[in-house]
Amino acid sequence: MLAWTDIRTFDRLTGMSKEGESPDWEYGRQLRECETMISQEFHKSRRLLYADLLKDNSMGFVFSGERKEDRGDQMFPFTPYANFYYLTGFEQPRAVFMAVKEEGNYREVLFIDHPDEMKQRWEGISYTKESVSGQTGIEQVEYLEKFESMIPVFGRKNLIENFYIDIASWEEGFRQNPAQQFASKVQSCYPYLHVYNTFPQMSRMRQVKTKEEIALHREACRITGEGVRYMLEHLTPGMYEYQAEAYFDYVLKSHHAGHAFSTIAASGPNACVLHYVANDRQMQAGDLILFDLGAEWGYYASDVSRTYPVGGVFGQREKELYQVVLKGLEAAIARTKPGQPKDELQNISKDVMAEELLKLGMIQEKEEISRYYYHGSGHYIGLYTHDVGDEHAVLEKDMMFTLEPGLYFQELGIGIRIEDTILVTEDGCQVLTEDIPKTVEEIQEFMAKRPGR
């Protein structure tokens, strides 16, 4: 893994230099591609953990997923199913990872689709089973036409006893995906097999991050911070929410980074709508705007929420309420360390905010905070923004999640949420998004220095 040790070097390579240096676009492109790739050794280590999940005389399958149609002849960009990517590093659709454990022997096969002439000419997709083997480090790679003939139950009814499939907990409903269709077919043809879903075990596996994963998260957070600061520099009354959003988009595109999720840019009363994404309101000088956004780097996400005064200065009431939410966040961060039950952090923030609202006379009983606070205070983060994991787990070193308390006062047209991406360390935690203006003083000082102010 390459590490960016000098921000000026990074600026030069990406063409973002402020010193007039000539960008080396090709070299920068190569470095960025290396930075987004996670090593074969990482994926191999994950497959070894997966192998431990299988009992002897078993077969296990994980599917990459299918491309989905957008409109007409367009397709949505493809993202591989996270557990499949976690095990293989392969990023193409219609692929299947198979692991077989027979009489103590273990082998694995990756089945891939043929890139036909149309895909090569129109989309530039071209690979062979030999090139995929070299890319992934999986020795046996076969084309999909061999898939059914290589399923190890054929002719060996008394040897294979267990069937493992990986189906996410949200994959339900009448329309089955390819993995579900395959599982149904196997169960119908081989009813004697014991069937297991590896999704719960894989979810726990992904709770604790490796050094490579943490490095990708750090870069996603760094790019996010740069994007938020650039957006904040240009935030002006009279702008539309989508115009502010465009400044964040520009920075992500400049770094060839993706969006971890659709950006929320919710000003005034829109901030009281938790998943507001229209982003089409014109902002006024007295408004607050709530941003919830994040970059994705190498499939690993960042997630940040900040609430800023559009005019650059908090009003007295807005400042008081903002401080309430910030105190709730800071209290939960202070308690984040190994050994702390994760789900208790929610109540830590909630109790602190309730006490502060009592002092302000906004509520008369602590329980009344539910009028203004009605969502969870954080989630795991990883290959998904809202990543998998046990919400009741006790925190361990190298777990990653967000903390995001918020208060929403519809009668005032004010919504405030503050969120950071957190890494659990050996004796506490590190806030990976700490450099994004967060205190009232930091925000107002930063905004006072905006160009043209």
Tab-separated table of N, CA, C and O in Angstrom, residues 334-441:
chain	number	residue	atom	x	y	z
A	334	ALA	N	-16.187	10.252	24.369
A	334	ALA	CA	-15.348	10.097	25.568
A	334	ALA	C	-15.475	8.709	26.176
A	334	ALA	O	-14.538	8.226	26.819
A	335	ARG	N	-16.604	8.050	25.970
A	335	ARG	CA	-16.823	6.716	26.539
A	335	ARG	C	-16.475	5.594	25.557
A	335	ARG	O	-16.628	4.412	25.894
A	336	THR	N	-16.041	5.939	24.351
A	336	THR	CA	-15.768	4.929	23.327
A	336	THR	C	-14.374	4.345	23.533
A	336	THR	O	-13.355	5.039	23.372
A	337	LYS	N	-14.334	3.071	23.905
A	337	LYS	CA	-13.070	2.370	24.136
A	337	LYS	C	-13.361	0.884	24.194
A	337	LYS	O	-14.517	0.464	24.346
A	338	PRO	N	-12.328	0.041	24.084
A	338	PRO	CA	-12.556	-1.406	24.201
A	338	PRO	C	-13.235	-1.752	25.523
A	338	PRO	O	-12.914	-1.178	26.567
A	339	GLY	N	-14.186	-2.674	25.443
A	339	GLY	CA	-14.917	-3.093	26.640
A	339	GLY	C	-16.246	-2.392	26.826
A	339	GLY	O	-17.073	-2.852	27.613
A	340	GLN	N	-16.454	-1.287	26.106
A	340	GLN	CA	-17.711	-0.547	26.216
A	340	GLN	C	-18.774	-1.202	25.335
A	340	GLN	O	-18.557	-1.400	24.146
A	341	PRO	N	-19.938	-1.566	25.891
A	341	PRO	CA	-21.020	-2.071	25.032
A	341	PRO	C	-21.441	-0.996	24.034
A	341	PRO	O	-21.742	0.139	24.425
A	342	LYS	N	-21.468	-1.353	22.776
A	342	LYS	CA	-21.739	-0.366	21.732
A	342	LYS	C	-23.102	0.280	21.877
A	342	LYS	O	-23.254	1.501	21.722
A	343	ASP	N	-24.105	-0.516	22.175
A	343	ASP	CA	-25.467	0.023	22.190
A	343	ASP	C	-25.716	0.997	23.335
A	343	ASP	O	-26.696	1.752	23.324
A	344	GLU	N	-24.832	1.038	24.348
A	344	GLU	CA	-24.996	1.985	25.448
A	344	GLU	C	-24.638	3.411	25.042
A	344	GLU	O	-25.052	4.373	25.699
A	345	LEU	N	-23.838	3.554	23.971
A	345	LEU	CA	-23.426	4.893	23.547
A	345	LEU	C	-24.623	5.744	23.147
A	345	LEU	O	-24.611	6.974	23.295
A	346	GLN	N	-25.654	5.098	22.611
A	346	GLN	CA	-26.883	5.799	22.243
A	346	GLN	C	-27.462	6.529	23.448
A	346	GLN	O	-27.797	7.719	23.380
A	347	ASN	N	-27.589	5.828	24.571
A	347	ASN	CA	-28.211	6.424	25.753
A	347	ASN	C	-27.318	7.460	26.416
A	347	ASN	O	-27.822	8.380	27.070
A	348	ILE	N	-26.012	7.318	26.254
A	348	ILE	CA	-25.096	8.320	26.811
A	348	ILE	C	-25.353	9.675	26.153
A	348	ILE	O	-25.505	10.701	26.836
A	349	SER	N	-25.408	9.686	24.816
A	349	SER	CA	-25.717	10.933	24.111
A	349	SER	C	-27.097	11.449	24.479
A	349	SER	O	-27.299	12.650	24.724
A	350	LYS	N	-28.045	10.559	24.524
A	350	LYS	CA	-29.442	10.946	24.779
A	350	LYS	C	-29.599	11.569	26.163
A	350	LYS	O	-30.287	12.601	26.319
A	351	ASP	N	-28.967	10.975	27.173
A	351	ASP	CA	-29.080	11.496	28.539
A	351	ASP	C	-28.465	12.886	28.654
A	351	ASP	O	-29.034	13.781	29.293
A	352	VAL	N	-27.295	13.074	28.037
A	352	VAL	CA	-26.641	14.379	28.100
A	352	VAL	C	-27.493	15.442	27.414
A	352	VAL	O	-27.685	16.549	27.941
A	353	MET	N	-28.036	15.110	26.236
A	353	MET	CA	-28.856	16.086	25.522
A	353	MET	C	-30.142	16.396	26.280
A	353	MET	O	-30.606	17.540	26.290
A	354	ALA	N	-30.720	15.406	26.922
A	354	ALA	CA	-31.930	15.642	27.710
A	354	ALA	C	-31.648	16.601	28.865
A	354	ALA	O	-32.431	17.514	29.143
A	355	GLU	N	-30.535	16.400	29.558
A	355	GLU	CA	-30.152	17.299	30.652
A	355	GLU	C	-29.981	18.727	30.153
A	355	GLU	O	-30.419	19.688	30.809
A	356	GLU	N	-29.356	18.885	28.987
A	356	GLU	CA	-29.132	20.223	28.442
A	356	GLU	C	-30.433	20.881	28.010
A	356	GLU	O	-30.607	22.101	28.183
A	357	LEU	N	-31.346	20.102	27.444
A	357	LEU	CA	-32.638	20.668	27.047
A	357	LEU	C	-33.460	21.068	28.269
A	357	LEU	O	-34.218	22.057	28.228
A	358	LEU	N	-33.328	20.338	29.376
A	358	LEU	CA	-33.974	20.731	30.628
A	358	LEU	C	-33.468	22.089	31.090
A	358	LEU	O	-34.252	22.961	31.504
A	359	LYS	N	-32.163	22.289	30.990
A	359	LYS	CA	-31.570	23.570	31.411
A	359	LYS	C	-32.087	24.727	30.564
A	359	LYS	O	-32.250	25.845	31.061
A	360	LEU	N	-32.333	24.445	29.274
A	360	LEU	CA	-32.817	25.486	28.373
A	360	LEU	C	-34.320	25.695	28.464
A	360	LEU	O	-34.872	26.628	27.854
A	361	GLY	N	-35.001	24.822	29.207
A	361	GLY	CA	-36.442	24.924	29.335
A	361	GLY	C	-37.195	24.408	28.122
A	361	GLY	O	-38.401	24.672	27.974
A	362	MET	N	-36.516	23.665	27.273
A	362	MET	CA	-37.159	23.121	26.074
A	362	MET	C	-38.042	21.930	26.403
A	362	MET	O	-38.982	21.629	25.670
A	363	ILE	N	-37.723	21.231	27.485
A	363	ILE	CA	-38.526	20.106	27.954
A	363	ILE	C	-38.656	20.192	29.466
A	363	ILE	O	-37.848	20.865	30.140
A	364	GLN	N	-39.655	19.536	29.998
A	364	GLN	CA	-39.875	19.539	31.440
A	364	GLN	C	-39.483	18.216	32.089
A	364	GLN	O	-39.213	18.167	33.294
A	365	GLU	N	-39.477	17.144	31.315
A	365	GLU	CA	-39.070	15.817	31.777
A	365	GLU	C	-38.074	15.244	30.774
A	365	GLU	O	-38.202	15.489	29.562
A	366	LYS	N	-37.123	14.466	31.248
A	366	LYS	CA	-36.087	13.924	30.352
A	366	LYS	C	-36.690	13.077	29.240
A	366	LYS	O	-36.189	13.066	28.113
A	367	GLU	N	-37.776	12.382	29.545
A	367	GLU	CA	-38.388	11.499	28.552
A	367	GLU	C	-38.935	12.276	27.344
A	367	GLU	O	-39.113	11.716	26.262
A	368	GLU	N	-39.171	13.570	27.530
A	368	GLU	CA	-39.740	14.381	26.451
A	368	GLU	C	-38.753	14.601	25.301
A	368	GLU	O	-39.137	15.114	24.253
A	369	ILE	N	-37.500	14.219	25.500
A	369	ILE	CA	-36.531	14.374	24.414
A	369	ILE	C	-36.931	13.574	23.181
A	369	ILE	O	-36.517	13.888	22.063
A	370	SER	N	-37.771	12.554	23.375
A	370	SER	CA	-38.202	11.737	22.238
A	370	SER	C	-38.982	12.556	21.210
A	370	SER	O	-39.121	12.135	20.066
A	371	ARG	N	-39.480	13.731	21.603
A	371	ARG	CA	-40.140	14.617	20.631
A	371	ARG	C	-39.141	15.171	19.622
A	371	ARG	O	-39.509	15.510	18.493
A	372	TYR	N	-37.887	15.251	20.028
A	372	TYR	CA	-36.876	15.905	19.197
A	372	TYR	C	-35.752	14.973	18.742
A	372	TYR	O	-34.954	15.346	17.886
A	373	TYR	N	-35.689	13.808	19.330
A	373	TYR	CA	-34.592	12.870	19.010
A	373	TYR	C	-35.210	11.508	18.752
A	373	TYR	O	-35.676	10.850	19.675
A	374	TYR	N	-35.217	11.073	17.498
A	374	TYR	CA	-35.949	9.843	17.171
A	374	TYR	C	-35.221	8.977	16.155
A	374	TYR	O	-35.821	8.431	15.238
A	375	HIS	N	-33.920	8.843	16.305
A	375	HIS	CA	-33.169	7.880	15.495
A	375	HIS	C	-31.984	7.366	16.309
A	375	HIS	O	-31.686	7.879	17.389
A	376	GLY	N	-31.317	6.333	15.780
A	376	GLY	CA	-30.150	5.792	16.462
A	376	GLY	C	-28.991	6.762	16.403
A	376	GLY	O	-28.946	7.671	15.570
A	377	SER	N	-28.026	6.562	17.286
A	377	SER	CA	-26.912	7.513	17.361
A	377	SER	C	-25.662	6.987	16.674
A	377	SER	O	-24.564	7.434	16.972
A	378	GLY	N	-25.790	6.058	15.741
A	378	GLY	CA	-24.597	5.611	15.025
A	378	GLY	C	-24.755	4.208	14.473
A	378	GLY	O	-25.724	3.509	14.771
A	379	HIS	N	-23.796	3.815	13.676
A	379	HIS	CA	-23.848	2.519	12.998
A	379	HIS	C	-22.442	2.101	12.612
A	379	HIS	O	-21.536	2.932	12.478
A	380	TYR	N	-22.259	0.800	12.432
A	380	TYR	CA	-20.987	0.315	11.899
A	380	TYR	C	-20.762	0.903	10.511
A	380	TYR	O	-21.706	1.252	9.788
A	381	ILE	N	-19.495	0.986	10.125
A	381	ILE	CA	-19.158	1.489	8.801
A	381	ILE	C	-18.060	0.611	8.217
A	381	ILE	O	-17.207	0.105	8.944
A	382	GLY	N	-18.118	0.382	6.916
A	382	GLY	CA	-17.148	-0.491	6.270
A	382	GLY	C	-17.381	-0.516	4.780
A	382	GLY	O	-17.401	0.525	4.121
A	383	LEU	N	-17.584	-1.706	4.230
A	383	LEU	CA	-17.900	-1.833	2.807
A	383	LEU	C	-19.286	-1.285	2.496
A	383	LEU	O	-19.583	-0.965	1.341
A	384	TYR	N	-20.123	-1.194	3.500
A	384	TYR	CA	-21.372	-0.454	3.398
A	384	TYR	C	-21.285	0.736	4.342
A	384	TYR	O	-20.628	0.667	5.385
A	385	THR	N	-21.978	1.830	3.994
A	385	THR	CA	-22.023	2.965	4.916
A	385	THR	C	-22.690	2.540	6.218
A	385	THR	O	-22.151	2.766	7.306
A	386	HIS	N	-23.852	1.915	6.120
A	386	HIS	CA	-24.475	1.287	7.289
A	386	HIS	C	-24.055	-0.179	7.238
A	386	HIS	O	-24.746	-1.024	6.675
A	387	ASP	N	-22.913	-0.465	7.836
A	387	ASP	CA	-22.319	-1.783	7.651
A	387	ASP	C	-22.906	-2.796	8.619
A	387	ASP	O	-23.614	-2.457	9.577
A	388	VAL	N	-22.578	-4.052	8.321
A	388	VAL	CA	-23.085	-5.164	9.115
A	388	VAL	C	-22.333	-5.265	10.431
A	388	VAL	O	-21.208	-4.780	10.569
A	389	GLY	N	-22.946	-5.910	11.408
A	389	GLY	CA	-22.314	-6.115	12.700
A	389	GLY	C	-23.366	-6.228	13.793
A	389	GLY	O	-24.544	-5.931	13.584
A	390	ASP	N	-22.932	-6.640	14.959
A	390	ASP	CA	-23.803	-6.850	16.108
A	390	ASP	C	-23.881	-5.560	16.917
A	390	ASP	O	-22.892	-5.135	17.523
A	391	GLU	N	-25.042	-4.926	16.927
A	391	GLU	CA	-25.203	-3.658	17.653
A	391	GLU	C	-25.062	-3.840	19.158
A	391	GLU	O	-24.844	-2.867	19.879
A	392	HIS	N	-25.174	-5.074	19.647
A	392	HIS	CA	-25.058	-5.330	21.084
A	392	HIS	C	-23.651	-5.781	21.471
A	392	HIS	O	-23.420	-6.156	22.624
A	393	ALA	N	-22.715	-5.721	20.532
A	393	ALA	CA	-21.357	-6.199	20.791
A	393	ALA	C	-20.626	-5.273	21.756
A	393	ALA	O	-20.928	-4.078	21.872
A	394	VAL	N	-19.646	-5.840	22.428
A	394	VAL	CA	-18.716	-5.054	23.240
A	394	VAL	C	-17.600	-4.576	22.317
A	394	VAL	O	-17.079	-5.338	21.503
A	395	LEU	N	-17.252	-3.309	22.405
A	395	LEU	CA	-16.269	-2.727	21.495
A	395	LEU	C	-14.899	-3.392	21.631
A	395	LEU	O	-14.460	-3.726	22.733
A	396	GLU	N	-14.259	-3.562	20.478
A	396	GLU	CA	-12.904	-4.096	20.416
A	396	GLU	C	-12.024	-3.149	19.618
A	396	GLU	O	-12.506	-2.356	18.804
A	397	LYS	N	-10.729	-3.252	19.829
A	397	LYS	CA	-9.772	-2.464	19.058
A	397	LYS	C	-9.967	-2.724	17.564
A	397	LYS	O	-10.184	-3.856	17.148
A	398	ASP	N	-9.929	-1.654	16.787
A	398	ASP	CA	-10.043	-1.670	15.326
A	398	ASP	C	-11.467	-1.882	14.827
A	398	ASP	O	-11.663	-2.124	13.634
A	399	MET	N	-12.450	-1.799	15.694
A	399	MET	CA	-13.817	-1.652	15.209
A	399	MET	C	-13.992	-0.229	14.693
A	399	MET	O	-13.339	0.707	15.176
A	400	MET	N	-14.896	-0.057	13.719
A	400	MET	CA	-15.182	1.269	13.202
A	400	MET	C	-16.686	1.472	13.095
A	400	MET	O	-17.411	0.580	12.660
A	401	PHE	N	-17.127	2.665	13.502
A	401	PHE	CA	-18.548	2.985	13.434
A	401	PHE	C	-18.697	4.502	13.490
A	401	PHE	O	-17.714	5.238	13.621
A	402	THR	N	-19.919	4.977	13.352
A	402	THR	CA	-20.169	6.401	13.479
A	402	THR	C	-20.966	6.668	14.747
A	402	THR	O	-21.646	5.791	15.277
A	403	LEU	N	-20.863	7.891	15.222
A	403	LEU	CA	-21.742	8.406	16.263
A	403	LEU	C	-22.431	9.630	15.685
A	403	LEU	O	-21.773	10.510	15.121
A	404	GLU	N	-23.774	9.727	15.804
A	404	GLU	CA	-24.502	10.802	15.133
A	404	GLU	C	-25.764	11.236	15.879
A	404	GLU	O	-26.877	11.088	15.374
A	405	PRO	N	-25.620	11.820	17.063
A	405	PRO	CA	-26.811	12.344	17.720
A	405	PRO	C	-27.393	13.517	16.931
A	405	PRO	O	-26.688	14.216	16.199
A	406	GLY	N	-28.694	13.718	17.083
A	406	GLY	CA	-29.341	14.830	16.398
A	406	GLY	C	-30.609	15.253	17.117
A	406	GLY	O	-31.241	14.460	17.820
A	407	LEU	N	-30.978	16.518	16.960
A	407	LEU	CA	-32.221	17.056	17.495
A	407	LEU	C	-32.944	17.800	16.381
A	407	LEU	O	-32.312	18.518	15.584
A	408	TYR	N	-34.275	17.653	16.348
A	408	TYR	CA	-35.066	18.189	15.239
A	408	TYR	C	-36.283	18.922	15.799
A	408	TYR	O	-37.165	18.312	16.401
A	409	PHE	N	-36.273	20.239	15.598
A	409	PHE	CA	-37.316	21.104	16.139
A	409	PHE	C	-38.158	21.627	14.978
A	409	PHE	O	-37.877	22.698	14.420
A	410	GLN	N	-39.176	20.869	14.629
A	410	GLN	CA	-39.984	21.221	13.465
A	410	GLN	C	-40.675	22.572	13.640
A	410	GLN	O	-40.824	23.337	12.682
A	411	GLU	N	-41.085	22.884	14.876
A	411	GLU	CA	-41.785	24.150	15.107
A	411	GLU	C	-40.857	25.355	14.909
A	411	GLU	O	-41.322	26.476	14.647
A	412	LEU	N	-39.549	25.128	15.002
A	412	LEU	CA	-38.574	26.205	14.792
A	412	LEU	C	-37.934	26.157	13.411
A	412	LEU	O	-37.195	27.074	13.040
A	413	GLY	N	-38.201	25.079	12.669
A	413	GLY	CA	-37.543	24.920	11.367
A	413	GLY	C	-36.050	24.686	11.505
A	413	GLY	O	-35.271	25.092	10.646
A	414	ILE	N	-35.655	23.990	12.587
A	414	ILE	CA	-34.231	23.756	12.867
A	414	ILE	C	-34.003	22.264	13.055
A	414	ILE	O	-34.662	21.619	13.886
A	415	GLY	N	-33.057	21.707	12.305
A	415	GLY	CA	-32.604	20.334	12.503
A	415	GLY	C	-31.094	20.336	12.627
A	415	GLY	O	-30.401	20.974	11.824
A	416	ILE	N	-30.584	19.656	13.644
A	416	ILE	CA	-29.136	19.644	13.894
A	416	ILE	C	-28.679	18.208	14.091
A	416	ILE	O	-29.216	17.484	14.945
A	417	ARG	N	-27.721	17.788	13.306
A	417	ARG	CA	-27.088	16.481	13.480
A	417	ARG	C	-25.585	16.659	13.309
A	417	ARG	O	-25.132	17.370	12.400
A	418	ILE	N	-24.820	16.018	14.185
A	418	ILE	CA	-23.363	16.072	14.112
A	418	ILE	C	-22.867	14.631	14.185
A	418	ILE	O	-23.195	13.908	15.124
A	419	GLU	N	-22.082	14.239	13.199
A	419	GLU	CA	-21.666	12.831	13.084
A	419	GLU	C	-20.190	12.742	12.732
A	419	GLU	O	-19.686	13.497	11.902
A	420	ASP	N	-19.510	11.799	13.363
A	420	ASP	CA	-18.104	11.522	13.069
A	420	ASP	C	-17.908	10.037	12.804
A	420	ASP	O	-18.667	9.195	13.287
A	421	THR	N	-16.870	9.724	12.045
A	421	THR	CA	-16.437	8.343	11.831
A	421	THR	C	-15.356	8.023	12.847
A	421	THR	O	-14.360	8.753	12.956
A	422	ILE	N	-15.549	6.927	13.580
A	422	ILE	CA	-14.745	6.616	14.769
A	422	ILE	C	-13.986	5.303	14.589
A	422	ILE	O	-14.547	4.318	14.098
A	423	LEU	N	-12.730	5.286	15.006
A	423	LEU	CA	-11.912	4.068	15.071
A	423	LEU	C	-11.608	3.768	16.534
A	423	LEU	O	-11.082	4.634	17.257
A	424	VAL	N	-11.933	2.569	16.981
A	424	VAL	CA	-11.613	2.170	18.348
A	424	VAL	C	-10.125	1.816	18.418
A	424	VAL	O	-9.626	1.026	17.606
A	425	THR	N	-9.421	2.410	19.354
A	425	THR	CA	-7.995	2.172	19.527
A	425	THR	C	-7.770	1.282	20.750
A	425	THR	O	-8.712	0.795	21.365
A	426	GLU	N	-6.512	1.098	21.095
A	426	GLU	CA	-6.172	0.173	22.180
A	426	GLU	C	-6.752	0.617	23.510
A	426	GLU	O	-7.206	-0.196	24.322
A	427	ASP	N	-6.771	1.951	23.766
A	427	ASP	CA	-7.253	2.425	25.057
A	427	ASP	C	-8.279	3.548	24.941
A	427	ASP	O	-8.553	4.247	25.902
A	428	GLY	N	-8.837	3.709	23.752
A	428	GLY	CA	-9.830	4.757	23.564
A	428	GLY	C	-10.355	4.733	22.149
A	428	GLY	O	-10.758	3.690	21.644
A	429	CYS	N	-10.326	5.901	21.503
A	429	CYS	CA	-10.770	5.959	20.117
A	429	CYS	C	-10.104	7.123	19.403
A	429	CYS	O	-9.549	8.030	20.044
A	430	GLN	N	-10.148	7.086	18.083
A	430	GLN	CA	-9.664	8.176	17.250
A	430	GLN	C	-10.798	8.616	16.347
A	430	GLN	O	-11.458	7.787	15.705
A	431	VAL	N	-11.033	9.902	16.288
A	431	VAL	CA	-12.057	10.459	15.414
A	431	VAL	C	-11.403	10.760	14.067
A	431	VAL	O	-10.605	11.686	13.957
A	432	LEU	N	-11.727	9.983	13.042
A	432	LEU	CA	-11.066	10.118	11.749
A	432	LEU	C	-11.543	11.347	10.981
A	432	LEU	O	-10.920	11.718	9.984
A	433	THR	N	-12.622	11.960	11.430
A	433	THR	CA	-13.148	13.153	10.765
A	433	THR	C	-13.027	14.383	11.657
A	433	THR	O	-13.757	15.364	11.500
A	434	GLU	N	-12.082	14.361	12.580
A	434	GLU	CA	-11.935	15.419	13.565
A	434	GLU	C	-11.538	16.755	12.935
A	434	GLU	O	-11.827	17.822	13.485
A	435	ASP	N	-10.879	16.729	11.775
A	435	ASP	CA	-10.375	17.969	11.183
A	435	ASP	C	-11.456	18.751	10.431
A	435	ASP	O	-11.174	19.818	9.879
A	436	ILE	N	-12.663	18.266	10.393
A	436	ILE	CA	-13.762	18.986	9.747
A	436	ILE	C	-14.390	19.913	10.785
A	436	ILE	O	-14.783	19.452	11.860
A	437	PRO	N	-14.457	21.234	10.509
A	437	PRO	CA	-14.948	22.190	11.516
A	437	PRO	C	-16.207	21.705	12.215
A	437	PRO	O	-17.199	21.334	11.564
A	438	LYS	N	-16.161	21.732	13.569
A	438	LYS	CA	-17.251	21.108	14.328
A	438	LYS	C	-17.726	21.967	15.485
A	438	LYS	O	-18.933	22.027	15.738
A	439	THR	N	-16.828	22.612	16.228
A	439	THR	CA	-17.284	23.470	17.312
A	439	THR	C	-17.802	24.786	16.736
A	439	THR	O	-17.479	25.159	15.600
A	440	VAL	N	-18.597	25.492	17.523
A	440	VAL	CA	-19.114	26.783	17.073
A	440	VAL	C	-17.975	27.717	16.707
A	440	VAL	O	-18.009	28.412	15.669
A	441	GLU	N	-16.940	27.732	17.537
A	441	GLU	CA	-15.806	28.627	17.289
A	441	GLU	C	-15.075	28.245	16.007
A	441	GLU	O	-14.729	29.132	15.189
